[in-house]
Amino acid sequence: MSTAYTCVLILSDKSSGSTLLQRELAKNPDIHLIAKTRHGNNETLYWNKAAGLLGLHQETITDSDELPISADQARQEIEKLLSENLEGYIPPSDNEKLVFEGWYALCKKYAPIFLEKSPHHLHYASALDLIRECSRRYPDVRFFYVGLIRNPMDTLYSMYRRWNSDPQVIQYEWLQTYQNLMKFKRLVGNRLKIIRYEDLVRNAHTIKALCTFLGITRVQGVGTSSHTGSLGKWKGDFSFKFELAQEVIDFAKSFSYTEK
């Protein structure tokens, strides 16, 4: 079966640049974001909610008042999201059909390229399993994945400044999240491209290469809104005395991060 639709999922931790990347890619007129969602930045948390609905394992995410989610609440929210975005939508009673047929309908609605970037997805291995299953069920949808990673010190400092998150705790969530990404990479192969936030904001070639990977034309202005002002800000805050655990340092080195 030939592919008719494209779905691009940005997979990252929070405070890692996914909003910037989404905004830059969405400058291409072929790329569409979900129109109606109660979450900010066009996020859906769809596959986290799907995991809750289908009784799959859910992780506790620091600073999230959304997750874990009960099956009843998850069904209500998925139904509402689909009904608000799909004209005349009638939700099926079967939960699996609701989840998979619902996402497929969104891919058709927001064709030719549907882009979504909920950072919560990468925290749930169960959500990633469901995404992969959806791609298997609908071969007429080309699924592409963009793994976006940022220096853990910058990521943790941003969370600390924004939500007063405890870096001692969330460093292990960062570790688990990107271990999930690497496991996912082994399963989906060359359908996933991993980029570093630092390269995205420093080098215009990064966004150009990403557009090539996605098979889209790079339109004028894509990548021009990025800047390096957010890099290394923790170094100038002498009240931020946190140091990464050795296992986090060792894992980060695989992405060429050497900061402690």
PDB file of N, CA and C in Angstrom, residues 150-156 171 174 196 198 202 231-235 242-246 248-253 255-260:
ATOM      1  N   ARG A 150      18.765  17.578  24.926  1.00  0.00           N
ATOM      2  CA  ARG A 150      19.466  18.789  25.355  1.00  0.00           C
ATOM      3  C   ARG A 150      20.396  18.442  26.510  1.00  0.00           C
ATOM      4  N   ASN A 151      21.485  19.172  26.639  1.00  0.00           N
ATOM      5  CA  ASN A 151      22.405  18.986  27.757  1.00  0.00           C
ATOM      6  C   ASN A 151      21.613  18.830  29.051  1.00  0.00           C
ATOM      7  N   PRO A 152      21.818  17.736  29.796  1.00  0.00           N
ATOM      8  CA  PRO A 152      21.006  17.535  30.999  1.00  0.00           C
ATOM      9  C   PRO A 152      21.116  18.673  32.010  1.00  0.00           C
ATOM     10  N   MET A 153      22.275  19.292  32.113  1.00  0.00           N
ATOM     11  CA  MET A 153      22.406  20.403  33.060  1.00  0.00           C
ATOM     12  C   MET A 153      21.531  21.580  32.651  1.00  0.00           C
ATOM     13  N   ASP A 154      21.498  21.896  31.378  1.00  0.00           N
ATOM     14  CA  ASP A 154      20.628  22.972  30.899  1.00  0.00           C
ATOM     15  C   ASP A 154      19.158  22.603  31.086  1.00  0.00           C
ATOM     16  N   THR A 155      18.833  21.335  30.813  1.00  0.00           N
ATOM     17  CA  THR A 155      17.451  20.881  30.956  1.00  0.00           C
ATOM     18  C   THR A 155      16.987  20.969  32.404  1.00  0.00           C
ATOM     19  N   LEU A 156      17.806  20.449  33.310  1.00  0.00           N
ATOM     20  CA  LEU A 156      17.433  20.445  34.726  1.00  0.00           C
ATOM     21  C   LEU A 156      17.382  21.856  35.295  1.00  0.00           C
ATOM     22  N   GLN A 171      16.848  14.335  37.460  1.00  0.00           N
ATOM     23  CA  GLN A 171      17.955  13.836  36.643  1.00  0.00           C
ATOM     24  C   GLN A 171      17.728  12.368  36.264  1.00  0.00           C
ATOM     25  N   TRP A 174      15.203  12.278  33.505  1.00  0.00           N
ATOM     26  CA  TRP A 174      15.905  12.593  32.246  1.00  0.00           C
ATOM     27  C   TRP A 174      16.601  11.340  31.724  1.00  0.00           C
ATOM     28  N   ARG A 196      20.553  17.192  18.600  1.00  0.00           N
ATOM     29  CA  ARG A 196      20.810  17.890  19.856  1.00  0.00           C
ATOM     30  C   ARG A 196      20.293  19.318  19.756  1.00  0.00           C
ATOM     31  N   GLU A 198      21.516  21.886  21.097  1.00  0.00           N
ATOM     32  CA  GLU A 198      22.650  22.792  20.884  1.00  0.00           C
ATOM     33  C   GLU A 198      22.983  22.923  19.402  1.00  0.00           C
ATOM     34  N   ARG A 202      22.661  26.340  17.008  1.00  0.00           N
ATOM     35  CA  ARG A 202      23.971  26.855  16.579  1.00  0.00           C
ATOM     36  C   ARG A 202      24.221  26.727  15.087  1.00  0.00           C
ATOM     37  N   LEU A 231      21.819  28.648  26.245  1.00  0.00           N
ATOM     38  CA  LEU A 231      22.845  27.639  26.479  1.00  0.00           C
ATOM     39  C   LEU A 231      23.719  28.009  27.674  1.00  0.00           C
ATOM     40  N   GLY A 232      23.914  27.066  28.575  1.00  0.00           N
ATOM     41  CA  GLY A 232      24.848  27.245  29.682  1.00  0.00           C
ATOM     42  C   GLY A 232      24.463  28.290  30.702  1.00  0.00           C
ATOM     43  N   LYS A 233      23.186  28.639  30.813  1.00  0.00           N
ATOM     44  CA  LYS A 233      22.789  29.687  31.764  1.00  0.00           C
ATOM     45  C   LYS A 233      23.038  29.261  33.211  1.00  0.00           C
ATOM     46  N   TRP A 234      23.001  27.959  33.469  1.00  0.00           N
ATOM     47  CA  TRP A 234      23.216  27.472  34.832  1.00  0.00           C
ATOM     48  C   TRP A 234      24.618  27.804  35.341  1.00  0.00           C
ATOM     49  N   LYS A 235      25.568  27.979  34.410  1.00  0.00           N
ATOM     50  CA  LYS A 235      26.947  28.249  34.818  1.00  0.00           C
ATOM     51  C   LYS A 235      27.080  29.607  35.492  1.00  0.00           C
ATOM     52  N   PHE A 242      24.144  22.142  41.950  1.00  0.00           N
ATOM     53  CA  PHE A 242      23.851  20.735  41.682  1.00  0.00           C
ATOM     54  C   PHE A 242      24.918  20.095  40.782  1.00  0.00           C
ATOM     55  N   GLU A 243      25.225  18.830  41.046  1.00  0.00           N
ATOM     56  CA  GLU A 243      26.110  18.034  40.205  1.00  0.00           C
ATOM     57  C   GLU A 243      25.404  16.734  39.831  1.00  0.00           C
ATOM     58  N   LEU A 244      25.545  16.336  38.594  1.00  0.00           N
ATOM     59  CA  LEU A 244      24.894  15.137  38.090  1.00  0.00           C
ATOM     60  C   LEU A 244      25.461  13.874  38.740  1.00  0.00           C
ATOM     61  N   ALA A 245      24.609  12.862  38.886  1.00  0.00           N
ATOM     62  CA  ALA A 245      25.064  11.541  39.312  1.00  0.00           C
ATOM     63  C   ALA A 245      25.941  10.935  38.227  1.00  0.00           C
ATOM     64  N   GLN A 246      26.854  10.080  38.611  1.00  0.00           N
ATOM     65  CA  GLN A 246      27.816   9.528  37.660  1.00  0.00           C
ATOM     66  C   GLN A 246      27.136   8.751  36.538  1.00  0.00           C
ATOM     67  N   VAL A 248      24.296   9.330  35.191  1.00  0.00           N
ATOM     68  CA  VAL A 248      23.719  10.285  34.247  1.00  0.00           C
ATOM     69  C   VAL A 248      24.830  10.891  33.384  1.00  0.00           C
ATOM     70  N   ILE A 249      25.952  11.211  34.008  1.00  0.00           N
ATOM     71  CA  ILE A 249      27.105  11.731  33.272  1.00  0.00           C
ATOM     72  C   ILE A 249      27.551  10.728  32.215  1.00  0.00           C
ATOM     73  N   ASP A 250      27.657   9.477  32.605  1.00  0.00           N
ATOM     74  CA  ASP A 250      28.134   8.448  31.678  1.00  0.00           C
ATOM     75  C   ASP A 250      27.193   8.293  30.494  1.00  0.00           C
ATOM     76  N   PHE A 251      25.879   8.329  30.747  1.00  0.00           N
ATOM     77  CA  PHE A 251      24.921   8.202  29.653  1.00  0.00           C
ATOM     78  C   PHE A 251      24.972   9.427  28.751  1.00  0.00           C
ATOM     79  N   ALA A 252      25.069  10.596  29.343  1.00  0.00           N
ATOM     80  CA  ALA A 252      25.093  11.846  28.566  1.00  0.00           C
ATOM     81  C   ALA A 252      26.301  11.899  27.635  1.00  0.00           C
ATOM     82  N   LYS A 253      27.376  11.252  28.014  1.00  0.00           N
ATOM     83  CA  LYS A 253      28.576  11.258  27.174  1.00  0.00           C
ATOM     84  C   LYS A 253      28.317  10.613  25.819  1.00  0.00           C
ATOM     85  N   PHE A 255      26.010  11.243  23.968  1.00  0.00           N
ATOM     86  CA  PHE A 255      25.525  12.313  23.105  1.00  0.00           C
ATOM     87  C   PHE A 255      26.518  13.482  23.069  1.00  0.00           C
ATOM     88  N   SER A 256      27.735  13.192  23.506  1.00  0.00           N
ATOM     89  CA  SER A 256      28.832  14.162  23.502  1.00  0.00           C
ATOM     90  C   SER A 256      28.630  15.287  24.494  1.00  0.00           C
ATOM     91  N   TYR A 257      27.906  15.033  25.583  1.00  0.00           N
ATOM     92  CA  TYR A 257      27.780  15.987  26.664  1.00  0.00           C
ATOM     93  C   TYR A 257      28.791  15.626  27.751  1.00  0.00           C
ATOM     94  N   THR A 258      29.585  16.584  28.149  1.00  0.00           N
ATOM     95  CA  THR A 258      30.622  16.321  29.130  1.00  0.00           C
ATOM     96  C   THR A 258      30.472  17.180  30.374  1.00  0.00           C
ATOM     97  N   GLU A 259      29.442  18.028  30.429  1.00  0.00           N
ATOM     98  CA  GLU A 259      29.255  18.896  31.594  1.00  0.00           C
ATOM     99  C   GLU A 259      28.859  18.060  32.808  1.00  0.00           C
ATOM    100  N   LYS A 260      29.346  18.429  33.976  1.00  0.00           N
ATOM    101  CA  LYS A 260      28.995  17.749  35.215  1.00  0.00           C
ATOM    102  C   LYS A 260      28.018  18.557  36.035  1.00  0.00           C
TER     103      LYS A 260
END
